[in-house]
Amino acid sequence: MPTRRRISFALYTLACLVLLGLAAAILSGSLEPAGDGAVAWRRTAPGGTVVADAFRAVAAAGLAGLLIVTLPLLLTRFRAGDRLARVVIPLGLLAVTVPAAIALAAVWLETPVVPLWYGAAAGVAGGAVGLVLDAPWASADRPRRLVTVAVAVVVPVLVGVAVLASGVVGRGVDVGLNTVLAAPRPGVSPEIAAFHDDLFIVDLHADTMMWDRDFLGASRVGHVDLDRLVKGNVALQVFAAVTKTVSARPAPDPGRLLVGATVCLSPDSLNQTGLLQVAQFSPLATWFDLEARAIHQARRLKRFIAETEAHDDGTSPRMVLIRTADDLDALIRQRRREQASGGRPRTVGALIAVEGTHWLGGGGTDPAAGVETLFAEGFRMLAPTHRFDNTLGASSEGCDPDSGLTADGAAFVGAVAHNGIVLDLAHAADATLEGAVGQGAGPVVISHTGSRTACLGYRDEAPRPGCDANRNISDEDVRAVARTGGIIGIGLWPEVGSNSVEEGMTHYRAVLSALAEPSFVEEMRAAHPAYDPTDHIALGTDFDGAVSTPYDAAGLPALTAALVVAPMPVPLDRRAIRKIAGANACRVFATRLPGGSAERAAQICAPLLSGTDGRTALSQNLGGVR
């Protein structure tokens, strides 16, 4: 074998072995970010990297498979002097390893120097130099050379496009991230099941439209589809459009963070939601434009709604879009008619939201004009921030939470109020929430959260491992939301410190305790004599939000059962549970949506407090602590 061929063969082999070892280490979970620009042999990645972890695992698995196949081919065909193999193998190797190496490096750490980058670069460089040293370009048969090169380049590209178009990668990420925890659930007695089926349940937050799956078919993937909403008796589901998710990085100034955190999320990090658009082969505009990404998710939902209307046979599940207070009134009336007919309600309302309007302000889209565009597209709940600071305000998990609401953020809050849209302050830093509430916006919503107090230890309980206190809401913020007449949607997933339904009750207890604090009750009743702490709690599951939850939408009766039996600082009777399940959310929507008001809300939502059976007190047979 000529010397040049020996060198190129050695380089190809080295490239394969380096990348194969790297892929194996990633798949085994041995390598994790150390937080200082390097990697360490541990398994504690910072929070907020779940999508990146999934992409990294998918890339590593594909790379490992390619290299395992390539090594024997390289050994046999290359030594045999096969001219085609000497082009196809290295170019095929490069066609896959170049994007894989870029993806691996990009999602690993947002720092300029990491050993992962060196390993990936070494593998790619080895393949490239080997190809240059021993490419069989010397043949006089030029047409054959061109065909060979075309096949070697085009085929891997077509294969990659086919894989993306098939949605395999996107589905793999969806399946891996949106799971149901294998945790025990409370038993649901027949009486509790009947009570649950008589509730008007509103879930304030699900990210389902971010994922490319058939929402109208019964699915085992994720947490939400129309079939499971009906089985779980969900009356109104808020679907949030997600446009940007980033990775955690070491905080540049940890002293500015809340509760002693050492990592934060920066808007300069890689947009993992953008990668998901590519993996799901979404329309090209959604790959680069955040507003287009949000509108695409809203239009997907509206297409699903239109399909249920077009195929309505009088018995199958159907959806209606909620844009006004009148739409909400019509939904309640329709579901009560369906209940009166003796069956489970089949009509589910859908309200469209955005989780972080990052493209507004900062010299880009004018906040007022941007809000009006979203209103015209049917959005009725908007959050200024998600998990990182933007030009509207600071996030509770951002790198500068004390910066609060910006001037553009104030303009955004004003436009939201003017257009009859609900303001969602989930993920907002304390200072941002204070600024928004100070603008007179209300009632406001925290669509999905947990209690910061519960994270840090509620009463005599120890702090909960894995619970992200910064992600959750403080007692003072709970009370600030209540002062606006708003609601706090409590969710159950590990990052809020809820690995089971029972653990989730800790957050309900903590929020109720904040609302029932004697001096606050006195303050509230001075202005609102009928004040009740249970008026300001709701459900916010974060279903399909790249989180694991103790149940999916069909499993919501377990939550009702837990609320019935769990000891609370404020006793929960039927009326209180009806309020938490959906009547409180109904009040806020009927007040804020176009055509709504406090008087209209009282008229629309009053029937939800007694249910179809007319009872307001829980039977002793439910086993509740009273």
XYZ file of C-alpha atoms in Angstrom:
626
model
C 0.000 0.000 0.000
C 1.486 3.416 -0.938
C 2.584 5.642 1.915
C -0.076 8.264 1.254
C -2.778 5.611 1.397
C -1.377 4.241 4.642
C -1.454 7.739 6.185
C -5.006 8.429 5.021
C -6.151 4.995 6.193
C -4.636 5.694 9.623
C -6.315 9.092 9.775
C -9.702 7.646 8.820
C -9.367 4.950 11.458
C -8.275 7.451 14.100
C -11.190 9.726 13.234
C -13.618 6.835 13.589
C -12.163 5.705 16.918
C -12.062 9.223 18.404
C -15.643 9.962 17.450
C -16.841 6.488 18.429
C -15.293 6.875 21.887
C -16.851 10.312 22.244
C -20.275 9.012 21.222
C -19.997 6.112 23.669
C -19.070 8.447 26.532
C -22.004 10.725 25.768
C -24.477 7.850 25.473
C -23.294 6.292 28.711
C -23.837 9.582 30.535
C -20.249 9.632 31.734
C -19.446 13.099 30.449
C -21.255 16.125 31.792
C -20.546 19.870 31.875
C -18.352 20.778 34.821
C -19.438 24.401 34.774
C -15.956 25.802 34.186
C -15.571 25.424 30.441
C -14.610 21.751 30.659
C -16.265 18.378 31.077
C -16.159 16.103 34.074
C -16.994 12.497 34.852
C -20.268 13.098 36.595
C -24.004 13.068 35.981
C -25.335 16.407 37.201
C -25.987 18.684 34.264
C -27.389 22.136 35.072
C -31.134 22.518 34.764
C -32.660 23.648 31.498
C -30.584 21.384 29.237
C -33.062 18.572 28.670
C -33.652 19.316 24.988
C -29.929 19.742 24.425
C -29.285 16.445 26.199
C -31.800 14.721 23.947
C -30.293 16.160 20.776
C -26.848 15.211 21.977
C -27.980 11.639 22.640
C -29.649 11.353 19.229
C -26.560 12.723 17.468
C -24.263 10.453 19.454
C -26.353 7.355 18.746
C -26.438 8.052 15.016
C -22.733 8.785 14.962
C -21.912 5.590 16.834
C -23.974 3.508 14.411
C -22.306 5.100 11.404
C -18.830 4.545 12.749
C -19.438 0.932 13.727
C -20.503 0.212 10.141
C -17.736 2.323 8.619
C -14.770 0.701 10.385
C -15.068 -2.784 8.807
C -15.872 -1.245 5.421
C -12.817 0.931 5.732
C -10.639 -2.020 6.613
C -11.807 -4.286 3.770
C -12.772 -2.055 0.868
C -10.060 0.553 1.298
C -7.292 -2.057 1.333
C -8.799 -3.681 -1.733
C -8.299 -0.431 -3.554
C -11.936 0.008 -4.442
C -12.051 3.437 -6.065
C -15.703 4.125 -5.266
C -15.297 3.084 -1.641
C -12.305 5.391 -1.290
C -14.632 8.311 -2.122
C -17.940 7.245 -0.589
C -16.536 6.178 2.799
C -14.635 9.368 3.656
C -17.214 11.717 2.152
C -20.049 9.844 3.812
C -18.131 9.981 7.073
C -17.599 13.710 6.708
C -21.207 14.364 5.609
C -22.457 12.993 8.906
C -19.652 13.879 11.297
C -19.436 17.547 10.328
C -23.045 18.423 11.288
C -22.919 15.958 14.184
C -19.754 17.570 15.519
C -21.227 21.051 15.171
C -24.420 19.987 16.963
C -22.516 18.212 19.715
C -20.255 21.172 20.305
C -23.082 23.711 20.139
C -25.371 22.046 22.643
C -22.703 20.955 25.063
C -21.561 24.156 26.732
C -21.895 27.741 25.643
C -18.178 28.343 26.219
C -15.442 28.733 23.586
C -13.116 25.988 24.833
C -14.282 22.508 25.773
C -12.562 19.144 25.275
C -15.644 17.933 23.416
C -14.982 20.458 20.681
C -11.388 19.305 20.394
C -12.410 15.661 20.075
C -15.060 16.352 17.446
C -12.746 18.663 15.516
C -9.979 16.033 15.580
C -12.321 13.433 14.141
C -13.550 15.682 11.354
C -10.051 16.960 10.574
C -8.738 13.396 10.350
C -11.379 12.500 7.794
C -10.777 15.668 5.785
C -6.982 15.371 5.654
C -7.219 11.676 4.791
C -9.488 12.472 1.871
C -7.140 15.172 0.580
C -4.111 12.857 0.797
C -5.651 9.928 -1.019
C -8.645 11.038 -3.048
C -8.751 9.049 -6.305
C -8.960 12.109 -8.525
C -6.253 10.936 -10.904
C -8.455 8.898 -13.212
C -8.686 10.141 -16.785
C -12.324 9.113 -16.864
C -13.756 12.537 -16.025
C -17.490 11.680 -16.425
C -17.037 8.719 -14.096
C -15.252 10.944 -11.596
C -18.092 13.468 -11.651
C -20.736 10.770 -11.164
C -18.743 9.270 -8.291
C -18.347 12.605 -6.561
C -22.012 13.493 -7.127
C -23.169 10.188 -5.656
C -20.799 10.513 -2.699
C -22.059 14.004 -1.839
C -25.734 13.876 -2.817
C -26.679 10.514 -1.327
C -25.706 11.368 2.289
C -27.501 14.702 1.979
C -30.658 13.030 0.666
C -30.522 10.452 3.431
C -30.219 13.206 6.038
C -33.162 15.113 4.548
C -35.228 11.908 4.481
C -34.478 11.263 8.147
C -35.552 14.785 9.080
C -38.642 14.614 6.865
C -39.705 11.364 8.495
C -39.725 13.096 11.877
C -37.758 10.306 13.535
C -35.453 12.659 15.420
C -38.240 15.002 16.509
C -40.410 12.121 17.687
C -37.488 10.651 19.554
C -36.963 13.906 21.439
C -40.682 14.152 22.192
C -40.866 10.582 23.503
C -37.743 11.002 25.606
C -38.696 14.272 27.287
C -42.459 14.289 27.809
C -42.868 11.304 30.101
C -45.097 10.222 32.977
C -43.340 9.494 36.246
C -43.596 5.996 37.642
C -44.878 7.308 40.972
C -47.784 6.069 43.101
C -51.047 7.976 42.777
C -53.915 8.438 45.211
C -56.775 6.009 44.817
C -59.853 7.409 43.055
C -63.073 6.144 44.602
C -66.275 6.028 42.545
C -67.615 9.072 44.424
C -64.448 11.101 43.809
C -64.515 10.039 40.144
C -68.108 11.269 39.867
C -67.153 14.536 41.581
C -64.200 14.980 39.210
C -66.451 14.410 36.187
C -68.728 17.190 37.452
C -65.922 19.779 37.589
C -65.156 22.458 35.012
C -61.393 21.914 34.726
C -59.096 24.563 33.280
C -55.399 23.883 32.723
C -53.503 27.136 32.307
C -50.459 25.777 30.469
C -49.498 23.028 28.030
C -46.781 23.174 25.342
C -48.345 20.497 23.131
C -48.340 22.481 19.882
C -44.542 22.656 19.984
C -44.419 18.939 19.125
C -45.185 17.483 15.712
C -47.689 14.814 16.670
C -51.274 14.044 15.714
C -53.239 15.848 18.395
C -56.581 14.419 17.280
C -55.585 10.775 17.538
C -55.279 8.823 20.769
C -51.546 8.741 21.499
C -49.211 7.181 24.014
C -46.648 9.960 23.484
C -46.473 12.990 25.744
C -49.228 14.201 28.038
C -51.990 15.760 25.952
C -54.191 14.909 23.008
C -57.896 15.498 22.455
C -58.844 11.990 23.557
C -56.984 12.344 26.872
C -58.430 15.809 27.494
C -61.925 14.370 27.222
C -61.070 11.383 29.422
C -59.571 13.712 32.042
C -62.661 15.976 31.847
C -60.592 19.038 30.882
C -63.024 21.769 29.864
C -60.547 24.438 28.764
C -56.909 23.912 27.848
C -54.488 26.802 27.367
C -51.970 25.949 24.638
C -48.767 27.974 24.842
C -46.495 28.590 21.868
C -42.826 28.131 22.789
C -40.293 29.931 20.606
C -36.961 29.842 22.415
C -35.395 27.540 24.998
C -31.750 27.922 26.013
C -29.171 26.123 28.133
C -27.873 27.011 31.575
C -24.373 28.364 31.958
C -22.242 29.467 34.909
C -23.525 32.824 36.096
C -21.196 35.766 35.330
C -22.229 37.346 38.644
C -23.769 34.756 41.014
C -24.355 37.441 43.615
C -27.123 38.888 41.456
C -29.060 35.621 41.346
C -31.800 34.557 43.705
C -31.485 32.007 46.507
C -27.793 31.330 45.957
C -28.023 29.967 42.406
C -24.756 29.538 40.508
C -26.080 29.054 36.961
C -28.403 31.157 34.847
C -29.941 31.110 31.384
C -28.673 33.568 28.818
C -30.481 34.645 25.617
C -27.148 34.276 23.816
C -27.205 30.492 24.286
C -28.213 28.131 21.497
C -31.958 28.160 20.802
C -32.924 24.524 21.327
C -36.474 25.142 20.128
C -34.960 26.241 16.816
C -33.162 22.903 16.596
C -36.457 21.175 17.284
C -38.043 22.950 14.298
C -35.289 21.560 12.090
C -35.600 18.065 13.582
C -39.366 18.106 13.023
C -38.969 19.483 9.489
C -41.204 22.444 10.311
C -41.701 25.211 7.709
C -38.472 27.009 6.895
C -39.647 30.334 8.352
C -39.978 28.720 11.783
C -36.290 27.778 11.777
C -35.182 31.404 12.114
C -38.128 33.669 13.019
C -39.566 33.567 16.553
C -42.815 35.290 15.650
C -43.332 32.920 12.707
C -42.675 30.032 15.088
C -45.387 31.205 17.505
C -47.915 31.842 14.737
C -47.176 28.437 13.182
C -48.041 26.699 16.464
C -51.249 28.734 16.791
C -52.305 27.876 13.264
C -51.629 24.176 13.868
C -54.049 24.303 16.775
C -56.644 26.155 14.715
C -56.356 23.525 11.964
C -57.011 20.800 14.530
C -60.039 22.723 15.778
C -61.356 23.176 12.232
C -60.947 19.453 11.590
C -63.057 18.528 14.620
C -65.746 20.941 13.461
C -65.681 19.573 9.910
C -66.098 15.965 11.106
C -68.482 16.569 14.006
C -70.922 13.665 14.116
C -72.603 14.653 17.348
C -70.742 12.103 19.462
C -67.002 12.464 18.804
C -64.746 14.874 20.739
C -64.650 18.411 19.404
C -62.807 21.628 20.144
C -63.773 25.282 20.084
C -61.486 28.310 20.147
C -61.973 30.737 23.035
C -61.350 34.355 22.047
C -64.019 36.314 23.923
C -66.048 36.180 27.113
C -69.035 35.154 24.992
C -67.057 32.165 23.654
C -66.343 31.094 27.230
C -70.010 31.467 28.166
C -71.016 29.352 25.162
C -68.505 26.642 26.114
C -69.876 26.398 29.655
C -73.449 26.196 28.411
C -72.542 23.561 25.801
C -70.745 21.341 28.304
C -73.634 21.560 30.764
C -76.034 20.464 28.000
C -73.752 17.526 27.251
C -73.623 16.618 30.947
C -77.405 16.835 31.189
C -77.714 14.306 28.372
C -76.110 11.730 30.643
C -72.680 11.470 29.025
C -69.241 12.920 29.604
C -68.823 16.348 27.963
C -67.154 16.032 24.573
C -66.506 19.717 23.819
C -63.152 21.130 24.906
C -62.240 24.796 24.749
C -58.801 25.944 23.592
C -57.143 29.259 24.391
C -53.885 30.250 22.663
C -50.950 31.737 24.575
C -47.277 32.609 24.071
C -44.567 31.660 26.556
C -42.153 34.551 26.109
C -42.600 37.245 23.432
C -38.847 37.602 22.906
C -38.972 39.265 19.490
C -40.795 42.354 20.764
C -38.971 45.523 21.786
C -35.273 46.254 21.862
C -35.350 48.214 18.619
C -37.090 45.355 16.794
C -40.847 44.889 16.614
C -42.787 47.605 18.407
C -44.433 45.989 21.462
C -47.875 47.500 20.810
C -47.859 46.514 17.134
C -46.573 43.050 17.970
C -49.314 42.485 20.544
C -51.953 43.564 18.020
C -50.572 41.075 15.484
C -50.792 38.272 18.025
C -54.299 39.337 19.017
C -55.395 39.121 15.378
C -53.972 35.577 15.223
C -56.146 34.555 18.164
C -53.666 34.755 21.057
C -55.398 35.613 24.327
C -52.656 35.087 26.939
C -49.143 36.489 26.620
C -46.054 36.174 28.807
C -43.297 38.763 28.347
C -40.499 36.400 29.441
C -39.662 32.724 29.498
C -36.546 31.282 31.164
C -34.089 34.056 30.265
C -33.928 37.841 30.294
C -35.106 39.643 27.173
C -35.796 43.204 26.037
C -39.139 43.280 27.888
C -37.933 42.210 31.297
C -35.922 39.936 33.544
C -36.608 36.250 34.049
C -36.453 34.482 37.401
C -33.845 32.151 35.883
C -32.027 34.832 33.891
C -28.595 36.276 34.560
C -29.811 39.693 35.736
C -33.110 39.172 37.614
C -32.885 42.504 39.439
C -33.204 44.508 36.204
C -37.006 44.094 36.261
C -39.460 45.413 33.694
C -38.002 47.560 30.901
C -39.620 50.531 29.157
C -40.528 48.214 26.274
C -41.933 45.804 28.842
C -44.159 48.522 30.275
C -45.420 49.289 26.758
C -46.072 45.577 26.267
C -48.093 45.353 29.507
C -50.162 48.358 28.440
C -50.851 46.857 25.009
C -51.887 43.548 26.553
C -54.390 45.299 28.820
C -55.706 47.457 25.970
C -56.382 44.483 23.698
C -58.251 42.309 26.198
C -55.443 39.784 26.646
C -54.512 37.990 29.868
C -51.032 38.833 31.182
C -49.041 35.744 32.214
C -46.126 36.407 34.568
C -44.867 32.839 34.846
C -41.043 32.874 34.693
C -40.925 36.604 35.468
C -38.344 37.738 37.992
C -39.651 39.242 41.219
C -38.739 42.743 40.025
C -40.462 42.163 36.668
C -43.627 40.951 38.375
C -43.576 43.937 40.715
C -43.195 46.306 37.774
C -46.000 44.689 35.778
C -48.393 44.681 38.720
C -47.470 48.310 39.342
C -48.700 49.125 35.822
C -52.227 48.332 37.014
C -52.477 45.152 34.931
C -54.987 42.777 36.401
C -56.138 40.295 37.113
C -52.822 38.677 36.172
C -51.930 35.002 35.912
C -48.972 32.857 36.900
C -49.828 30.048 34.515
C -47.552 27.301 35.857
C -45.306 27.341 38.880
C -44.554 25.927 42.307
C -43.936 27.545 45.660
C -40.474 28.854 46.470
C -41.260 28.347 50.135
C -42.069 24.681 49.498
C -38.767 24.271 47.664
C -36.789 25.677 50.559
C -38.664 23.694 53.167
C -42.243 24.226 54.211
C -42.572 24.538 57.993
C -40.716 21.544 59.454
C -39.909 19.934 56.089
C -36.406 19.777 54.620
C -35.596 21.530 51.323
C -36.591 19.369 48.376
C -33.682 17.963 46.305
C -33.830 19.059 42.667
C -36.438 21.727 43.345
C -35.474 24.954 41.563
C -36.433 27.690 44.014
C -35.717 30.438 41.468
C -38.155 28.894 39.026
C -40.930 29.077 41.621
C -42.916 31.948 43.084
C -42.275 33.622 46.427
C -44.938 34.161 49.080
C -44.830 37.910 48.492
C -45.381 37.418 44.756
C -48.287 35.074 45.546
C -49.886 37.888 47.525
C -49.065 40.479 44.837
C -50.929 38.390 42.244
C -53.884 37.965 44.609
C -54.092 41.751 45.085
C -54.805 42.062 41.340
C -57.560 39.460 41.608
C -55.338 37.030 39.701
C -54.529 33.348 40.025
C -51.499 31.100 40.501
C -51.478 27.886 38.454
C -49.707 25.165 40.406
C -47.942 22.425 38.478
C -46.419 19.107 39.430
C -43.076 18.208 37.899
C -39.612 17.551 39.375
C -38.118 21.018 38.858
C -40.846 22.545 41.011
C -40.198 19.868 43.592
C -43.068 17.512 42.788
C -42.078 13.981 41.897
C -45.487 12.631 42.900
C -49.028 13.851 43.416
C -48.563 13.726 47.181
C -45.416 15.880 47.032
C -47.321 18.351 44.909
C -49.727 18.966 47.755
C -46.845 20.685 49.573
C -47.013 23.482 47.009
C -50.763 23.867 47.410
C -50.299 24.066 51.185
C -47.537 26.663 50.900
C -49.473 28.905 48.497
C -52.630 28.629 50.594
C -50.623 29.513 53.701
C -49.293 32.649 51.981
C -52.828 33.642 50.983
C -54.239 32.861 54.426
C -51.591 34.765 56.412
C -53.654 36.710 59.008
C -52.376 40.211 58.268
C -52.869 39.666 54.520
C -56.406 38.370 55.048
C -57.128 41.486 57.095
C -55.669 43.690 54.359
C -57.660 41.990 51.603
C -60.958 41.945 53.487
C -60.656 45.653 54.168
C -60.965 46.172 50.423
C -62.874 42.999 49.508
C -65.025 41.727 52.383
C -65.696 38.435 50.595
C -61.990 37.628 50.179
C -61.238 33.904 50.280
C -57.673 32.479 49.947
C -58.976 29.711 47.678
C -60.037 32.319 45.090
C -56.489 32.648 43.782
C -55.282 29.102 43.099
C -55.633 27.200 39.823
C -54.078 24.367 37.799
C -51.048 24.873 35.540
C -49.658 21.481 34.563
C -46.882 22.378 32.061
C -47.905 19.259 30.151
C -45.658 18.526 27.143
C -43.190 21.139 28.384
C -40.178 18.784 28.157
C -40.925 17.688 31.716
C -41.957 14.511 33.503
C -45.265 14.692 35.363
C -47.008 12.297 37.768
C -49.927 11.868 35.339
C -51.053 12.870 31.865
C -54.291 14.689 31.028
C -56.324 11.512 31.408
C -54.887 10.996 34.893
C -56.182 14.250 36.400
C -58.707 12.457 38.672
C -55.687 11.552 40.835
C -55.110 15.265 41.481
C -58.738 15.745 42.489
C -58.442 12.789 44.857
C -55.306 14.294 46.416
C -56.983 17.678 46.932
C -59.874 15.946 48.651
C -57.797 14.060 51.214
C -54.729 16.269 51.746
C -54.677 18.365 54.950
C -54.583 22.055 54.074
C -54.236 25.274 56.117
C -57.580 26.303 54.602
C -60.106 23.422 54.471
C -61.157 22.499 50.943
C -64.845 21.691 50.492
C -66.544 21.020 47.176
C -66.864 24.718 46.416
C -63.162 25.371 47.042
C -62.073 22.464 44.840
C -64.428 23.640 42.092
C -62.759 27.046 42.250
C -59.256 25.588 42.084
C -60.194 23.204 39.263
C -61.501 25.906 36.951
C -63.939 28.453 38.347
C -61.122 30.800 39.395
C -59.616 30.657 35.910
C -63.069 31.210 34.437
C -63.417 34.379 36.528
C -60.103 35.788 35.268
C -60.790 34.973 31.616
C -64.375 36.254 31.731
C -63.047 39.484 33.245
C -60.096 40.061 30.894
C -61.169 38.718 27.497
C -62.926 41.004 24.995
C -66.497 41.593 26.106
C -65.636 40.643 29.673
C -65.931 42.436 33.000
C -66.192 41.608 36.666
C -69.988 41.632 36.409
C -69.926 39.444 33.307
C -67.537 37.043 35.041
C -69.914 36.647 37.985
C -72.728 35.814 35.586
C -70.739 33.378 33.419
C -68.850 31.499 36.119
C -71.392 31.287 38.961
C -72.880 27.972 37.713
C -69.464 26.324 38.031
C -69.447 26.693 41.808
C -72.322 24.287 42.443
C -72.003 21.842 39.559
C -74.816 19.902 37.951
C -75.668 18.107 41.206
C -76.203 21.372 43.080
C -74.079 20.296 46.057
C -71.349 22.395 47.643
C -70.300 20.243 50.642
C -68.163 17.140 50.418
C -69.629 13.880 51.627
C -67.811 12.220 54.510
C -67.543 9.181 52.236
C -64.895 11.023 50.216
C -62.465 10.525 53.077
C -61.378 14.157 53.209
C -59.857 15.688 56.302
C -62.453 18.186 57.525
